[in-house]
mmCIF file of C-alpha atoms in Angstrom:
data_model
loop_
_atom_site.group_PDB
_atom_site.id
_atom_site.type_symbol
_atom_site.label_atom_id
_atom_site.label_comp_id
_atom_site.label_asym_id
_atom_site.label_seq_id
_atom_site.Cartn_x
_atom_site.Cartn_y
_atom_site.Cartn_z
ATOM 1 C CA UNK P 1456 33.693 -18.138 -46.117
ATOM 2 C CA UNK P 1457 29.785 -18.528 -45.693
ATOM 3 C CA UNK P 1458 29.819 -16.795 -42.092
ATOM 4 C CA UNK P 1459 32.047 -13.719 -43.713
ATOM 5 C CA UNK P 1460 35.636 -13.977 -42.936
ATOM 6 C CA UNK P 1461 37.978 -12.917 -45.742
ATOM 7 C CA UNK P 1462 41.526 -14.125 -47.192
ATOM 8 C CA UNK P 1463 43.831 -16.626 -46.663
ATOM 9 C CA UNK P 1464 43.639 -16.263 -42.753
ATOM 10 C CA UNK P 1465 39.842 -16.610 -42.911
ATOM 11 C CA UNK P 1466 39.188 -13.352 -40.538
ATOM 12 C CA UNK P 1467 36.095 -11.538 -39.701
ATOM 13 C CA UNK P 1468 35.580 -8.560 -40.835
ATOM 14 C CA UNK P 1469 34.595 -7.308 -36.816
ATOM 15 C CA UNK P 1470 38.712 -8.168 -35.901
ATOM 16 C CA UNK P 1471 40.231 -6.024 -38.956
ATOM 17 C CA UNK P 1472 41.062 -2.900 -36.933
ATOM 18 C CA UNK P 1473 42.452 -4.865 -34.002
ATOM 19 C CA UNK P 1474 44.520 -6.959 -36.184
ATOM 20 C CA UNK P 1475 45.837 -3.767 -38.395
ATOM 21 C CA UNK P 1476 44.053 -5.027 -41.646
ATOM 22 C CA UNK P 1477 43.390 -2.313 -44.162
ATOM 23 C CA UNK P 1478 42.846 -4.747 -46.688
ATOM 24 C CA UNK P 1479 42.281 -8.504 -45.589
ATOM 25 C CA UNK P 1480 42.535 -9.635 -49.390
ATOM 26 C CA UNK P 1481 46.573 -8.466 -49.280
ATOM 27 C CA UNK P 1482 48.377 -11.388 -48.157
ATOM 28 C CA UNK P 1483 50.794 -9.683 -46.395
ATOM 29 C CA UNK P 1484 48.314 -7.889 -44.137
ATOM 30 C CA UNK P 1485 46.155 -10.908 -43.966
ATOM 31 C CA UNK P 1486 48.654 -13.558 -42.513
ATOM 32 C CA UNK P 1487 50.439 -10.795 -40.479
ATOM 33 C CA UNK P 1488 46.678 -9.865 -38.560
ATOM 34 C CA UNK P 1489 45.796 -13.948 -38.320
ATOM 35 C CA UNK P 1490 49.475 -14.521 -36.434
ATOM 36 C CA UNK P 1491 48.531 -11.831 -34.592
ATOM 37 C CA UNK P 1492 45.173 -12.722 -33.660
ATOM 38 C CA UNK P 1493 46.699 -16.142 -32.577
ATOM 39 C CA UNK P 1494 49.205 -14.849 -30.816
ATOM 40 C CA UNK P 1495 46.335 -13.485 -29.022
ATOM 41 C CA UNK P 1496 44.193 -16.433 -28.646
ATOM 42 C CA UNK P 1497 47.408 -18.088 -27.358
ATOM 43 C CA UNK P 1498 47.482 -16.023 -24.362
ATOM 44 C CA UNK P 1499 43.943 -15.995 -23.769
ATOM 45 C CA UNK P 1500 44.096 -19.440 -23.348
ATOM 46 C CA UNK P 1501 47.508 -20.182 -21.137
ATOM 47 C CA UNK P 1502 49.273 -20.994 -24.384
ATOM 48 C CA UNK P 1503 47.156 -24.527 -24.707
ATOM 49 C CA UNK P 1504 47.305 -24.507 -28.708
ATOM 50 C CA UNK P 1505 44.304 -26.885 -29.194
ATOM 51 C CA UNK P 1506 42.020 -24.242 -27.325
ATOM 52 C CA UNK P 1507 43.444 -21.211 -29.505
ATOM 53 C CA UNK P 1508 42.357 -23.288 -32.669
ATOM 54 C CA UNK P 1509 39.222 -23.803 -31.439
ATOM 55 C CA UNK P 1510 38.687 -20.256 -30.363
ATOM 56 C CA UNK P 1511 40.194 -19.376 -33.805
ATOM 57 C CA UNK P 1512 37.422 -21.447 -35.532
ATOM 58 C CA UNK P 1513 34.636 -21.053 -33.101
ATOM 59 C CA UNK P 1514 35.310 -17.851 -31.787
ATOM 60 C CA UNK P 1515 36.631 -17.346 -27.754
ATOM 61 C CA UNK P 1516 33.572 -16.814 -26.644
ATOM 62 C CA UNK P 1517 32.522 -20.433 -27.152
ATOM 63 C CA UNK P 1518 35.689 -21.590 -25.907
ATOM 64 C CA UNK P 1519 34.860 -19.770 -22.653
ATOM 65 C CA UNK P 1520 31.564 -21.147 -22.603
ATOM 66 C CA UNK P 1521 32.808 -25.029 -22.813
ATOM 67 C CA UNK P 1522 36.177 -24.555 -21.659
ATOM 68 C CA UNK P 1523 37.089 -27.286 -23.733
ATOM 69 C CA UNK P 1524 36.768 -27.679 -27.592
ATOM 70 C CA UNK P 1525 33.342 -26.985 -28.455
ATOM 71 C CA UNK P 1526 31.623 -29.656 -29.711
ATOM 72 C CA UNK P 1527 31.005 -28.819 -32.939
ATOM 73 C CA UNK P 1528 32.056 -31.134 -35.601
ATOM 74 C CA UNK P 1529 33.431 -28.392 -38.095
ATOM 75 C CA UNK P 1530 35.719 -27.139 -35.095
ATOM 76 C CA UNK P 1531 36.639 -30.922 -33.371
ATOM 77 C CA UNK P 1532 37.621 -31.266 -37.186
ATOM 78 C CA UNK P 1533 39.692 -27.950 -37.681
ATOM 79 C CA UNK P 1534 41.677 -28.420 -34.567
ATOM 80 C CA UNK P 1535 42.605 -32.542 -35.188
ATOM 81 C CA UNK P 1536 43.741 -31.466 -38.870
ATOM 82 C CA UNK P 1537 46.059 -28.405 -37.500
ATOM 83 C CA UNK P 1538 47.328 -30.437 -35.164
ATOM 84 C CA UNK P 1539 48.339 -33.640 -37.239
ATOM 85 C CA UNK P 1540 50.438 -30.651 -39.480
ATOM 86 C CA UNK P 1541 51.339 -29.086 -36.590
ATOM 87 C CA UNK P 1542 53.047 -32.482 -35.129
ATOM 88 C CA UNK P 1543 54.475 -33.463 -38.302
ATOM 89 C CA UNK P 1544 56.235 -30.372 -39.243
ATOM 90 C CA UNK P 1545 57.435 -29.773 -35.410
ATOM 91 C CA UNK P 1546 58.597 -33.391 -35.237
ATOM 92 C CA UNK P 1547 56.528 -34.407 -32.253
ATOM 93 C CA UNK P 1548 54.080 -37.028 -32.149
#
């Protein structure tokens, strides 16, 4: 990405020891450390998924700051498209 984050997970390169990434360009590693970080995220944020996908996009720290979505179109954006997939393939609407 343009702000630095690597593989198919899209992490930074500041989370790689947290999330047990030796190589963020394996795919095994890479998904592994972003279900992680999620996992994460999730608990940070009382399980509320839209506010780990922001804080996934944005970073937490924003999250905190709003504690809402930021808004930021990129993020608003990122969390409605993850969430229409998320909805279909969980069969809620």
């Amino acid at each position: 990405s343009g702000k630095g984050a690597m593989g198919l997970m899209q992490i930074m390169p500041d989370n790689f020891n947290e999330l047990k990434i030796n190589d963020p360009f394996n795919p095994q590693e890479n998904i592994l450390g972003g279900t992680r970080y999620l996992k994460i995220l999730m608990k940070r944020f009382d399980g509320k998924l839209p506010l780990a996908l922001a804080a996934y996009n944005a970073g937490p720290s924003v999250v905190d700051r709003y504690r809402r979505i930021p808004p930021y179109t990129e993020t608003e954006n990122y969390v409605k498209r993850v969430m229409i997939f998320y909805n279909q393939l969980s069969g809620t609407r």
